[in-house]
Tab-separated table of C-alpha atoms in Angstrom:
chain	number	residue	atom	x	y	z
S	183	UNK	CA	182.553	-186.728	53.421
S	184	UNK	CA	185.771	-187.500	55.410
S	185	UNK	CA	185.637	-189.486	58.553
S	186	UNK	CA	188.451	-189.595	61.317
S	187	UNK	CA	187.724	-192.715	63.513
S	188	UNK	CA	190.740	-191.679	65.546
S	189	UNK	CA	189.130	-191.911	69.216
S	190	UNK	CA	188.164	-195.354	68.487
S	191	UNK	CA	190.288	-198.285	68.801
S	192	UNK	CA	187.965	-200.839	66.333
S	193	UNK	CA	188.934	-201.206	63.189
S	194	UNK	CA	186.089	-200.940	61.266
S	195	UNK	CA	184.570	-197.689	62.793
S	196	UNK	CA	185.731	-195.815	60.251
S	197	UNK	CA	184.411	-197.927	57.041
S	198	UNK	CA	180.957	-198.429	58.985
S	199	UNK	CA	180.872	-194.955	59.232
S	200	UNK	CA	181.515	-194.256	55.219
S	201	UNK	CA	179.009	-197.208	54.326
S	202	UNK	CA	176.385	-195.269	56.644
S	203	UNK	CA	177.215	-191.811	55.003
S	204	UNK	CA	176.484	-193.635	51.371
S	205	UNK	CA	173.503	-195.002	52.430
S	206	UNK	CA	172.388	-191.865	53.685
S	207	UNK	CA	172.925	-190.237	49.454
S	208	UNK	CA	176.658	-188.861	50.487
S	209	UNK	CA	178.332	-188.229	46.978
S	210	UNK	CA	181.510	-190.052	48.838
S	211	UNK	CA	182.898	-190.850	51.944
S	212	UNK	CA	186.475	-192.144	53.377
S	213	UNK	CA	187.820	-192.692	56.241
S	214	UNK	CA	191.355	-191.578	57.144
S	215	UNK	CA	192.687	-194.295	59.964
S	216	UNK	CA	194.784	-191.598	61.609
S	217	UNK	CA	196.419	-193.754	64.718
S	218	UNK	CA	199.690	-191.700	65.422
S	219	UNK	CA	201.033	-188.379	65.516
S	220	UNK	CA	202.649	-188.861	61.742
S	221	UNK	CA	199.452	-190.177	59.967
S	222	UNK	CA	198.245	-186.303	61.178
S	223	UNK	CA	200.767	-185.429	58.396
S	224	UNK	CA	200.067	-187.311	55.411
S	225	UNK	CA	199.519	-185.155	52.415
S	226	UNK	CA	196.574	-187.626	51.092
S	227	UNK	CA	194.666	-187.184	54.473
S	228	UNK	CA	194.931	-183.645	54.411
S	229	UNK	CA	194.086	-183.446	50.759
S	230	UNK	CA	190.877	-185.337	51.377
S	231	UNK	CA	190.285	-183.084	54.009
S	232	UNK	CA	190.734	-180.188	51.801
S	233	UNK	CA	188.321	-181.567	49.468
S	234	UNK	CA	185.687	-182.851	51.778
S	235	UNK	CA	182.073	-180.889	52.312
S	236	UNK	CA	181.754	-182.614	55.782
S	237	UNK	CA	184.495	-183.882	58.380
S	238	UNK	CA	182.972	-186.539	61.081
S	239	UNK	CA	184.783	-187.219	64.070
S	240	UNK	CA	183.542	-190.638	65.800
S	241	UNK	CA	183.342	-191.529	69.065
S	242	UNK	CA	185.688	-193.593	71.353
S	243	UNK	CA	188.491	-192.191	73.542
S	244	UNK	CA	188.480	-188.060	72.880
S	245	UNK	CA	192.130	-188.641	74.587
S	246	UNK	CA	193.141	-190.674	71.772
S	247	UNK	CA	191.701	-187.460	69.882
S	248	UNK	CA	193.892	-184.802	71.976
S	249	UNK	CA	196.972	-187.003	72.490
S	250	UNK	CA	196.894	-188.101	68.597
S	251	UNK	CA	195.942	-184.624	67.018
S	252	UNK	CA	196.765	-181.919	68.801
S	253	UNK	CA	198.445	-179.124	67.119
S	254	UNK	CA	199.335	-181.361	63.808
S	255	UNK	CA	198.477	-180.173	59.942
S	256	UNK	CA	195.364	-182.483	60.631
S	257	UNK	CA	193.583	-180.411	63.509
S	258	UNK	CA	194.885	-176.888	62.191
S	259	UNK	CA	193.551	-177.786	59.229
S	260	UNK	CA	190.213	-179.101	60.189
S	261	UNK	CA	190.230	-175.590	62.418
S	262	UNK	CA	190.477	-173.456	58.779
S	263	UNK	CA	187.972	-175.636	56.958
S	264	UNK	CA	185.279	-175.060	59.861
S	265	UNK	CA	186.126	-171.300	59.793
S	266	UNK	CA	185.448	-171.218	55.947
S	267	UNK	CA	181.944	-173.072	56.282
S	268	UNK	CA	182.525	-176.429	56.416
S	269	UNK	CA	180.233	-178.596	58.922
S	270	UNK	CA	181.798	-180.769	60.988
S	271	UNK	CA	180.376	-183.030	63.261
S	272	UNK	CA	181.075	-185.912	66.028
S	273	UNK	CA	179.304	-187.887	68.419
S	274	UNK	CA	180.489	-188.720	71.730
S	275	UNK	CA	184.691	-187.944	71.734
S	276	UNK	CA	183.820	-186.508	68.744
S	277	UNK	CA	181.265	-183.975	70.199
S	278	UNK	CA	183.524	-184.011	73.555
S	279	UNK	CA	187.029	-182.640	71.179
S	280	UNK	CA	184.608	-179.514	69.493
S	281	UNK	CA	185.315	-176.759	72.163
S	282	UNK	CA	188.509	-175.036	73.006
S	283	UNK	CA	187.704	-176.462	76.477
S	284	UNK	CA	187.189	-180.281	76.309
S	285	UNK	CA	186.182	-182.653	79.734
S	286	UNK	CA	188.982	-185.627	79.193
S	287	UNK	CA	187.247	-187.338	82.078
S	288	UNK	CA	185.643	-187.564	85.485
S	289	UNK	CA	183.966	-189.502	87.751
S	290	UNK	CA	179.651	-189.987	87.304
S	291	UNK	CA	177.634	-188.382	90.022
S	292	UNK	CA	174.925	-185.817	90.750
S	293	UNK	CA	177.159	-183.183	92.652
S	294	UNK	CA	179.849	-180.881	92.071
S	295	UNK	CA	183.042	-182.021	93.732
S	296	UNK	CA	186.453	-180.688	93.314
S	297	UNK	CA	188.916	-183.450	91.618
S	298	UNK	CA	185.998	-184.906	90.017
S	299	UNK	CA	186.558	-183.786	86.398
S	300	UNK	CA	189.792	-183.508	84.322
S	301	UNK	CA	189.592	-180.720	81.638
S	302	UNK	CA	192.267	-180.699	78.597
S	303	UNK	CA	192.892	-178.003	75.615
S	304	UNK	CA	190.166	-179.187	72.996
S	305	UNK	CA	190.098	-178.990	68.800
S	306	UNK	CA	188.828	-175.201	69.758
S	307	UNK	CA	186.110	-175.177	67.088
S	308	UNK	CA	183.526	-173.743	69.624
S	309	UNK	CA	184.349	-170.928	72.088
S	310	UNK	CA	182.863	-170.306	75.090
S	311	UNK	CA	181.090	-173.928	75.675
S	312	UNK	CA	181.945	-176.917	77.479
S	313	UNK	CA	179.851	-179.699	76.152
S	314	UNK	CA	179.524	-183.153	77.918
S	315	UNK	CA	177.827	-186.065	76.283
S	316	UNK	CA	175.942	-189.508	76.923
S	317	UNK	CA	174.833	-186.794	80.234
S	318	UNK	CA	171.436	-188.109	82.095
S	319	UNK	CA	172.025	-191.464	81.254
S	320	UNK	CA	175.850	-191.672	82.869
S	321	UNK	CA	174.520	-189.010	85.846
S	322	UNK	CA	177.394	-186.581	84.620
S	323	UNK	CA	175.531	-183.343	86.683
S	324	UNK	CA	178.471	-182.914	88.816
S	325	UNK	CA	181.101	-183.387	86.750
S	326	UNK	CA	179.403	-180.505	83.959
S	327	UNK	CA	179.128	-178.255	87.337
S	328	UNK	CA	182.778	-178.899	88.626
S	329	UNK	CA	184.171	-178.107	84.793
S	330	UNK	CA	182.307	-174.789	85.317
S	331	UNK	CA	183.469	-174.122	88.684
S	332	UNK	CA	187.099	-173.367	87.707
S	333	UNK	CA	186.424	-170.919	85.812
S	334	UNK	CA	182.800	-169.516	85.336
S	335	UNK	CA	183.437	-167.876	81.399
S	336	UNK	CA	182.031	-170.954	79.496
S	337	UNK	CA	178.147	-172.276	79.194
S	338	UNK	CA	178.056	-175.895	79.824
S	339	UNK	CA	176.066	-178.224	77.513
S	340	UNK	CA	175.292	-181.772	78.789
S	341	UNK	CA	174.048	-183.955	75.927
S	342	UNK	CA	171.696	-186.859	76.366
S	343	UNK	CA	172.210	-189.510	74.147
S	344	UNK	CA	170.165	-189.926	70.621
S	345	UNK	CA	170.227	-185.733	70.961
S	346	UNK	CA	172.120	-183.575	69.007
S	347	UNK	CA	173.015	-179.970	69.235
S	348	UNK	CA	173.497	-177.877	65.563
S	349	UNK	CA	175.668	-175.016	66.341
S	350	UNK	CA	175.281	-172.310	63.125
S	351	UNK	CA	177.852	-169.660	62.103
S	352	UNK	CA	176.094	-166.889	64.795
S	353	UNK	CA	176.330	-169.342	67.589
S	354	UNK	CA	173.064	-170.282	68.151
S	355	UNK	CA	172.591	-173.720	68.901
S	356	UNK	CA	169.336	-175.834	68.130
S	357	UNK	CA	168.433	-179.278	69.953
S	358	UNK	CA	167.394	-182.279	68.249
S	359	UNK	CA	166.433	-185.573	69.176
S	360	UNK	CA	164.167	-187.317	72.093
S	361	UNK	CA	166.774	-186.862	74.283
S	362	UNK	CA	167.334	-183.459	76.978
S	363	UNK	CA	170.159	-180.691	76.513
S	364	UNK	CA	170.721	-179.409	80.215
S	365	UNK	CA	172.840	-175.411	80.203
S	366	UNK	CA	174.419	-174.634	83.036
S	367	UNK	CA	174.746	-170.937	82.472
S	368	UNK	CA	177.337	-169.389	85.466
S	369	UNK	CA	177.493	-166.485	83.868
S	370	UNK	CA	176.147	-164.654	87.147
S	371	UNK	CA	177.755	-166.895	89.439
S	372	UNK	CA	178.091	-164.881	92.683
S	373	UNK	CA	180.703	-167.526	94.353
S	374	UNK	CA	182.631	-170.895	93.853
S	375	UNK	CA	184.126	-172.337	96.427
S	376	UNK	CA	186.674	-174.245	94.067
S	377	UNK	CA	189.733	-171.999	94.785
S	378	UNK	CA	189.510	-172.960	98.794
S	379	UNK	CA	188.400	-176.448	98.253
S	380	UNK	CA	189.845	-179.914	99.589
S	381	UNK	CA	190.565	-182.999	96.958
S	382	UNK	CA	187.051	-184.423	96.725
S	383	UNK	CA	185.606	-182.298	98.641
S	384	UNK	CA	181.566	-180.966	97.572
S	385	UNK	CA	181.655	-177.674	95.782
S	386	UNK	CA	179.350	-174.529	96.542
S	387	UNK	CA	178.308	-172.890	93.449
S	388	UNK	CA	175.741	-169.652	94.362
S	389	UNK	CA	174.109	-168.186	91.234
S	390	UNK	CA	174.268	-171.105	88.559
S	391	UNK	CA	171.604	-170.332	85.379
S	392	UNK	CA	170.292	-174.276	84.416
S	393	UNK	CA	167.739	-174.699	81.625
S	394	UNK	CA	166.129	-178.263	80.326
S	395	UNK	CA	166.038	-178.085	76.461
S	396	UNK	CA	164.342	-180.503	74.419
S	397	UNK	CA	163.658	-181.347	71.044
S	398	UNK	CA	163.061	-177.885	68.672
S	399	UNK	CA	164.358	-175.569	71.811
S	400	UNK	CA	167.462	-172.877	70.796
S	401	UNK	CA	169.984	-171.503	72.849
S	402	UNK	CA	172.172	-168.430	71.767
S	403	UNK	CA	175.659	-169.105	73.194
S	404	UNK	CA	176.695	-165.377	72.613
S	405	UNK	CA	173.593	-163.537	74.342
S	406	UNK	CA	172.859	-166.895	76.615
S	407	UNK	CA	169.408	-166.763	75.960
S	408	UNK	CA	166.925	-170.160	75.570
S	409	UNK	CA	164.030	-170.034	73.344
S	410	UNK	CA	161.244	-173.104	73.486
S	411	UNK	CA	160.238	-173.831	70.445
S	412	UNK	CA	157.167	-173.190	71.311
S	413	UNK	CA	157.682	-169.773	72.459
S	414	UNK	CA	160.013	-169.562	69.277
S	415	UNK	CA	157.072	-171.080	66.523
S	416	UNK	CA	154.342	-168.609	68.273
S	417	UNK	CA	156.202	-165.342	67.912
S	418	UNK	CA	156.060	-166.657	63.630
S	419	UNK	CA	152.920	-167.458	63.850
S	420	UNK	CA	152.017	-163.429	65.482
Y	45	UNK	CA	160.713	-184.424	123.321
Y	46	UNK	CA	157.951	-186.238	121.163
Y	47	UNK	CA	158.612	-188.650	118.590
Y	48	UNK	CA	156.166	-189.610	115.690
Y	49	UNK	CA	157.085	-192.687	114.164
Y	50	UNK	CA	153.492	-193.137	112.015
Y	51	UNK	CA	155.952	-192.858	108.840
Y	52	UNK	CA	157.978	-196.189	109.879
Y	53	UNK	CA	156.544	-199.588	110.077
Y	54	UNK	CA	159.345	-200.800	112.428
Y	55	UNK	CA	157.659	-201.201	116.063
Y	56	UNK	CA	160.777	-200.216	117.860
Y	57	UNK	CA	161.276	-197.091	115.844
Y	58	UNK	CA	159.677	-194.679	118.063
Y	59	UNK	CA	161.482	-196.263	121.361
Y	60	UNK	CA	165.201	-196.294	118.888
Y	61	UNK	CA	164.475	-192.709	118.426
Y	62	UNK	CA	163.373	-192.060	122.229
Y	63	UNK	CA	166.361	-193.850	123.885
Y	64	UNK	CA	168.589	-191.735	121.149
Y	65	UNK	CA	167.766	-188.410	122.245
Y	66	UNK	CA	168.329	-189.301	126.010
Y	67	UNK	CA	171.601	-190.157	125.401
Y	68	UNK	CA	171.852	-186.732	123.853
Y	69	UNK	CA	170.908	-185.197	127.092
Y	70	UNK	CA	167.004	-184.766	126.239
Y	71	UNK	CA	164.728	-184.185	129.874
Y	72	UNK	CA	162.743	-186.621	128.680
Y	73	UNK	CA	161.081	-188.372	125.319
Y	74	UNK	CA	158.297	-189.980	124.435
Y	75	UNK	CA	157.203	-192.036	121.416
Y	76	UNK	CA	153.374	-191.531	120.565
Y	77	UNK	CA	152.432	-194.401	118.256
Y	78	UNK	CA	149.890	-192.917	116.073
Y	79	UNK	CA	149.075	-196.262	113.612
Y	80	UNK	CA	145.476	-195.020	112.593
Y	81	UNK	CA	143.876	-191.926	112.161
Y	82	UNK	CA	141.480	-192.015	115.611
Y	83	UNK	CA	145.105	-192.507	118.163
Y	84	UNK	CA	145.702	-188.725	116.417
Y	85	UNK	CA	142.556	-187.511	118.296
Y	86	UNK	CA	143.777	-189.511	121.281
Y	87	UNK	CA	143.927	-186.732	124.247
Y	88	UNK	CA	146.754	-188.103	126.108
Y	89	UNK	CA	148.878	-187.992	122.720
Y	90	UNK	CA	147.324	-184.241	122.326
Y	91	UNK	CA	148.583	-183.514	126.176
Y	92	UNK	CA	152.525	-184.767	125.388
Y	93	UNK	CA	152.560	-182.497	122.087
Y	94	UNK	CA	151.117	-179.399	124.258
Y	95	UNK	CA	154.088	-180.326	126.810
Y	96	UNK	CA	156.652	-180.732	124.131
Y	97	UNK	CA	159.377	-178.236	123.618
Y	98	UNK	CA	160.309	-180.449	120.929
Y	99	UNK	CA	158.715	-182.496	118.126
Y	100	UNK	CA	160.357	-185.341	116.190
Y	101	UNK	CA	158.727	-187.142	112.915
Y	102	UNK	CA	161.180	-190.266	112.028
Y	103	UNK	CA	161.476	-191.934	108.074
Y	104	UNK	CA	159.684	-194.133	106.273
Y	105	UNK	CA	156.480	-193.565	103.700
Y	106	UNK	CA	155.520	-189.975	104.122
Y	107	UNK	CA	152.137	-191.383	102.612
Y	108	UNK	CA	151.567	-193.063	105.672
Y	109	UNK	CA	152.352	-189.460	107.559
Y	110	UNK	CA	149.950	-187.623	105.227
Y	111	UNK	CA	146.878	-190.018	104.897
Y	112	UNK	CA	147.443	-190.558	108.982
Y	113	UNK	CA	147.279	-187.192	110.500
Y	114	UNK	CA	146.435	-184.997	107.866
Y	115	UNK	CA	143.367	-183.003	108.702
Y	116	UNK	CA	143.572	-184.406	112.438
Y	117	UNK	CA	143.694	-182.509	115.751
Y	118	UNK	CA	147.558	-184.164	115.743
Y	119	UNK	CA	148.157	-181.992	112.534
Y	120	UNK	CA	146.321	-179.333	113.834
Y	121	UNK	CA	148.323	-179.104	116.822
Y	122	UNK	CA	151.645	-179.565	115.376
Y	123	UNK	CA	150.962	-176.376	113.218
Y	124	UNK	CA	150.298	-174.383	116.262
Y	125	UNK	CA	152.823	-175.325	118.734
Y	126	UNK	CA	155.445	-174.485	115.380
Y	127	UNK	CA	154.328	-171.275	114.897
Y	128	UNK	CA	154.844	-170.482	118.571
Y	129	UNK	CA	158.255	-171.249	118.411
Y	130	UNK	CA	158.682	-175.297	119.135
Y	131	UNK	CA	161.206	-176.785	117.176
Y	132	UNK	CA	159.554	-179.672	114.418
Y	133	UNK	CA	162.115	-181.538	113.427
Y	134	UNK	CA	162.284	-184.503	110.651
Y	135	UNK	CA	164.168	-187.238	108.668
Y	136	UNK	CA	163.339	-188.475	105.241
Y	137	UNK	CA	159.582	-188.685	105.283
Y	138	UNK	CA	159.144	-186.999	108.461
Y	139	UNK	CA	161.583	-183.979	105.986
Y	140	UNK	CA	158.957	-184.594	103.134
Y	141	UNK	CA	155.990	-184.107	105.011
Y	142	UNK	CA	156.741	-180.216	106.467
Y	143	UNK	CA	156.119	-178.159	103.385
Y	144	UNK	CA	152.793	-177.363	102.498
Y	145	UNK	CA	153.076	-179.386	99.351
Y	146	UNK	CA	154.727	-182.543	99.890
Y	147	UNK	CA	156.542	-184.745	97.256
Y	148	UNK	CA	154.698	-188.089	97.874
Y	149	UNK	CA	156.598	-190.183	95.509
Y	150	UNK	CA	158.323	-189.967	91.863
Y	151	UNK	CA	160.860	-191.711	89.552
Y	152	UNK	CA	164.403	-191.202	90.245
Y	153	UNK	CA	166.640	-190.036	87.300
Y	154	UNK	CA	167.906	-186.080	85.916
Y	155	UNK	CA	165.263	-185.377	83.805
Y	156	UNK	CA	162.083	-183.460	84.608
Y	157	UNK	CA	159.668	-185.378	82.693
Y	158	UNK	CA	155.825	-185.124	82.609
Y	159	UNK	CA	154.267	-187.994	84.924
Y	160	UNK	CA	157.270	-188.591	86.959
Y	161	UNK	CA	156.566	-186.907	90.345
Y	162	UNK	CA	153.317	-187.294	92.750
Y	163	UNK	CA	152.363	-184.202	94.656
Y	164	UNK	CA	150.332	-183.844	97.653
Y	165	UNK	CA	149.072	-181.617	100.435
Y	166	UNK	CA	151.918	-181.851	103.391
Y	167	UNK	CA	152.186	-180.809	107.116
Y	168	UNK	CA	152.234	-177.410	105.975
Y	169	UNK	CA	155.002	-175.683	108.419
Y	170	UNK	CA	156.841	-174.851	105.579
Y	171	UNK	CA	155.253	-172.062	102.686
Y	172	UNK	CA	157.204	-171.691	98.895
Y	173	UNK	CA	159.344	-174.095	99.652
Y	174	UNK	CA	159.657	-178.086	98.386
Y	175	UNK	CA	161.466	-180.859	99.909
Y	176	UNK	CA	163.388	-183.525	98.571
Y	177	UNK	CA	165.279	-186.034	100.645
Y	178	UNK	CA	168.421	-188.781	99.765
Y	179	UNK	CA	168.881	-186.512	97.239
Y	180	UNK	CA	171.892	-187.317	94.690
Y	181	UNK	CA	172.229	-190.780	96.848
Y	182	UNK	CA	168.558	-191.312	94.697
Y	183	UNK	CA	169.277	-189.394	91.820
Y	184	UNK	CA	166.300	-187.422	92.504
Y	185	UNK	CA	167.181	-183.734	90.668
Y	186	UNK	CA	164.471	-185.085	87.558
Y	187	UNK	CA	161.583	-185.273	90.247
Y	188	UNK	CA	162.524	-182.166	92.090
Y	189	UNK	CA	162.181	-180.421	88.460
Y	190	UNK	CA	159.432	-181.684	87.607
Y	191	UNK	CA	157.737	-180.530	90.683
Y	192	UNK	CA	158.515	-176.662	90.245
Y	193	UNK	CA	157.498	-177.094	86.457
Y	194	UNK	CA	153.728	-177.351	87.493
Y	195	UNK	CA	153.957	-174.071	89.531
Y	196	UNK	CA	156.684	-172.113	89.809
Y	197	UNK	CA	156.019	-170.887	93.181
Y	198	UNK	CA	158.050	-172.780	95.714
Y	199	UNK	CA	161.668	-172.579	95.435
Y	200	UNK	CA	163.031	-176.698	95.913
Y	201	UNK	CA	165.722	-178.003	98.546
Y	202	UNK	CA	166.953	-181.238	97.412
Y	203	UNK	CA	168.719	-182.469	100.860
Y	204	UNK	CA	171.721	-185.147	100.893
Y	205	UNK	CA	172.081	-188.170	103.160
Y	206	UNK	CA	174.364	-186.785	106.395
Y	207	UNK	CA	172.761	-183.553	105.780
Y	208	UNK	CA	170.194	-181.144	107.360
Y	209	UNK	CA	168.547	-178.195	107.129
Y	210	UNK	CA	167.757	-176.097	109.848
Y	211	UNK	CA	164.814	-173.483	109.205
Y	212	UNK	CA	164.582	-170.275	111.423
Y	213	UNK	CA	161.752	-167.993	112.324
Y	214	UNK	CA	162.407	-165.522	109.351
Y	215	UNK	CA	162.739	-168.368	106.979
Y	216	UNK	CA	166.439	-168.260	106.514
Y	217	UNK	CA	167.483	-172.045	106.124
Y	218	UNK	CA	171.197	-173.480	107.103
Y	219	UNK	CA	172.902	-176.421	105.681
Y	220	UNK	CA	174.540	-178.563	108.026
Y	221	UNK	CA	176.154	-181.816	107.080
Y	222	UNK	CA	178.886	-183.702	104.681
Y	223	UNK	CA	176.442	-183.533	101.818
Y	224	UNK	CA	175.180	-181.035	99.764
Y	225	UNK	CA	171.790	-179.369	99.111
Y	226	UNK	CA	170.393	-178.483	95.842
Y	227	UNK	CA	168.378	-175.340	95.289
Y	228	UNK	CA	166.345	-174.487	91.914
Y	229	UNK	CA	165.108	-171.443	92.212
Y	230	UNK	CA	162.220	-170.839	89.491
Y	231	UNK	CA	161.512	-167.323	90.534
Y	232	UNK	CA	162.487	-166.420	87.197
Y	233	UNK	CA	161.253	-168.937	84.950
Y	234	UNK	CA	160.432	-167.875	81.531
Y	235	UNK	CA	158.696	-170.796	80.019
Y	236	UNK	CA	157.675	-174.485	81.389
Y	237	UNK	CA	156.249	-177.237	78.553
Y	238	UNK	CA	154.301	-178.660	81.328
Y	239	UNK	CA	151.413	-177.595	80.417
Y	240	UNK	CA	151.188	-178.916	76.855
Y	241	UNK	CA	153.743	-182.330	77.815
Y	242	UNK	CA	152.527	-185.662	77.280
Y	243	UNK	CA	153.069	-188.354	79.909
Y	244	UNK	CA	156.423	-189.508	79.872
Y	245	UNK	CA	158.034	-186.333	78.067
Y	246	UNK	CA	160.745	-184.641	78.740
Y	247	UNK	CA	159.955	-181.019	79.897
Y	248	UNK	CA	161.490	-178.211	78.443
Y	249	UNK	CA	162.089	-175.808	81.533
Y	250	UNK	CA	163.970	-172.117	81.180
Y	251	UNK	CA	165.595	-169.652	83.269
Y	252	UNK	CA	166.101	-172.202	86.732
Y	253	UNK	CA	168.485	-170.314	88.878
Y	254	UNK	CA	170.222	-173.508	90.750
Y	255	UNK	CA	172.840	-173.438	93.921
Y	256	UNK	CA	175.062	-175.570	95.115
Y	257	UNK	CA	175.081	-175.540	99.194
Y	258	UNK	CA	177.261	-177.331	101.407
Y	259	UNK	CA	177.903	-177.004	105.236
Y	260	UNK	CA	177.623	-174.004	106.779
Y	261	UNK	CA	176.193	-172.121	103.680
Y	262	UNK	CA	172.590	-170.182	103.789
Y	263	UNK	CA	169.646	-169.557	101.792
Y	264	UNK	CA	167.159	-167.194	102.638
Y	265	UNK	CA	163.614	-168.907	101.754
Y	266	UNK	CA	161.729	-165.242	101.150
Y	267	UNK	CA	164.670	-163.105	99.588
Y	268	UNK	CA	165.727	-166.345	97.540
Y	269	UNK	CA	169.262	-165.132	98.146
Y	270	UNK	CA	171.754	-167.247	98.533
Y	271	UNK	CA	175.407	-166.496	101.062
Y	272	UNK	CA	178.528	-169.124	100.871
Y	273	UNK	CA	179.631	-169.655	104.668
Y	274	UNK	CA	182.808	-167.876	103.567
Y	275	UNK	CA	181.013	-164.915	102.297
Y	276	UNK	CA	178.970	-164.737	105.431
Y	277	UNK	CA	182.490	-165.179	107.679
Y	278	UNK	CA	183.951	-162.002	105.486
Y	279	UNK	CA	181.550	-160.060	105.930
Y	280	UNK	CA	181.445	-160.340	109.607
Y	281	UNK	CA	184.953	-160.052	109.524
Y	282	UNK	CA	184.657	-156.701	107.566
């Protein structure tokens, strides 16, 4: 297990991290304190990363994650391992980096408003998503549904907190946790009014897809279709 | 013009609202102080809604509105006079109270969740539709949810602060305002967990169809089909 406790700024993120791994049966776990452009280098780090069964990204500052690793051996690498199987996983700036499309910030609120969200090139692990995190609980509705507004190609995922969202090789993505995943689907968005409008000014979106996903539920980010686990458990049981 | 102030506790209310529209140029207003459900058999209150060309219901509880006049010869009346063509216009719970089913009270926050909304029977000038008021200002989108997860008949209006609707004769709504209105549409819903949620769950809820409205933007209440103001100037320009 290799953790990068880059987007945090605490220096024991990364060694709480590894002592949580062990306790949890992991064969072994470091941490590799990558704080600047040039640890992104190091042949060690990228040897462990070469090594490692599972890369963890912590949470923090996902600019620190951008800014620090962007286009080094580090993320390129991390890019090939994923490709080749590898699981990797983050919470928070961690979960925020994932997609080729990541939100780098934005103000809280329940409506779409343009200004309100700042998007930045991602670690491009996941294509076609846009996820948010920490979602109900920091009212982040309008900033998911401005993100989407620029440009309607991407499903938008906002996470709750103590929810997670698996994302397998075939794209489909399960939800677990007590928490709610709520999609934003625009994929038949008839209109956004983002092109004509003013700084700050409230969006209209016509068309938007939303589903609430809770614990068990699936969604298939390449067809865009939601199955409750429910639904999903009855058609095995017929 | 008649104004209903039953919603508000405030004495001067009624006479605010009164002394308001006169300086907007109304012939004349008048506030009919219906406190208990025997002044809405009253037949001089009767008389000034037969005269009215318009009615006004202010804020306040809409529980007060509902457990006041519902079933009354007030309510009665109201319902007839609409559907020949006088204008009944509301704010806040006086907004709440025209649908046939009225949200009477919930818990704000963006999760539909089993337990957190109160239905009940409303004025009934409004059919399929719900009506939520100080919308994002309340964070009020997990109520609103909630409410079409028990029947997905009604499509739901969640209206801003500084914002109206204005609902014609063929059931067309416009939005008017700084704010925004929030439509979910579950005309297509494919599954609600309602039915099997325990209290205090969170609902799993697929295939919403949700717009984003702003001023100047309509929604047509029986074709569920939503036009941006632009899109409606371009095609008049065509």
């Amino acid at each position: 297990m290799v953790v990068i406790p880059t987007a945090s700024q605490l220096d024991d993120t990364g060694d709480n991290y590894c002592a949580l791994f062990m306790d949890l049966g992991a064969a072994s776990a470091v941490s590799l304190p990558i704080d600047e452009r040039s640890d992104a280098q190091r042949e060690d780090y990228l040897q462990s990363i070469e090594d490692a069964t599972g890369i963890f990204i912590t949470g923090g500052n996902q600019l620190r994650l951008s800014t620090i690793l962007g286009g080094t051996p580090v993320a390129r690498l991390i890019r090939r391992r994923n490709a080749a199987g590898v699981c990797v996983a983050g919470t928070s700036a961690g979960a925020a980096i994932m997609p080729e499309h990541m939100i780098a910030g934005g103000a809280p609120g329940a409506l779409p408003t343009a200004g309100d969200v700042t998007l930045a090139p991602g670690l491009g692990l996941i294509k076609k998503a846009i996820l948010d995190q920490h979602f109900s609980e920091r009212n982040r509705l309008g900033r998911l549904l401005t993100a989407v507004s620029f440009n309607p190609y991407a499903v938008a995922f906002g996470i709750d907190e103590d929810t997670a969202v698996f994302i397998d090789h075939n794209n489909e993505l399960e939800v677990v946790g007590s928490g709610t995943v709520t999609v934003v689907d625009p994929g038949e968005l008839q209109y956004s009014s983002m092109a004509e409008a003013g700084h700050g000014e409230a969006l209209t979106l016509i068309g938007l897809r939303l589903h609430m996903l809770s614990n068990g539920d699936y969604y298939n980010i390449n067809t865009r279709v939601a199955t409750a686990s429910h639904g999903r458990q009855s058609r095995i049981i017929d």
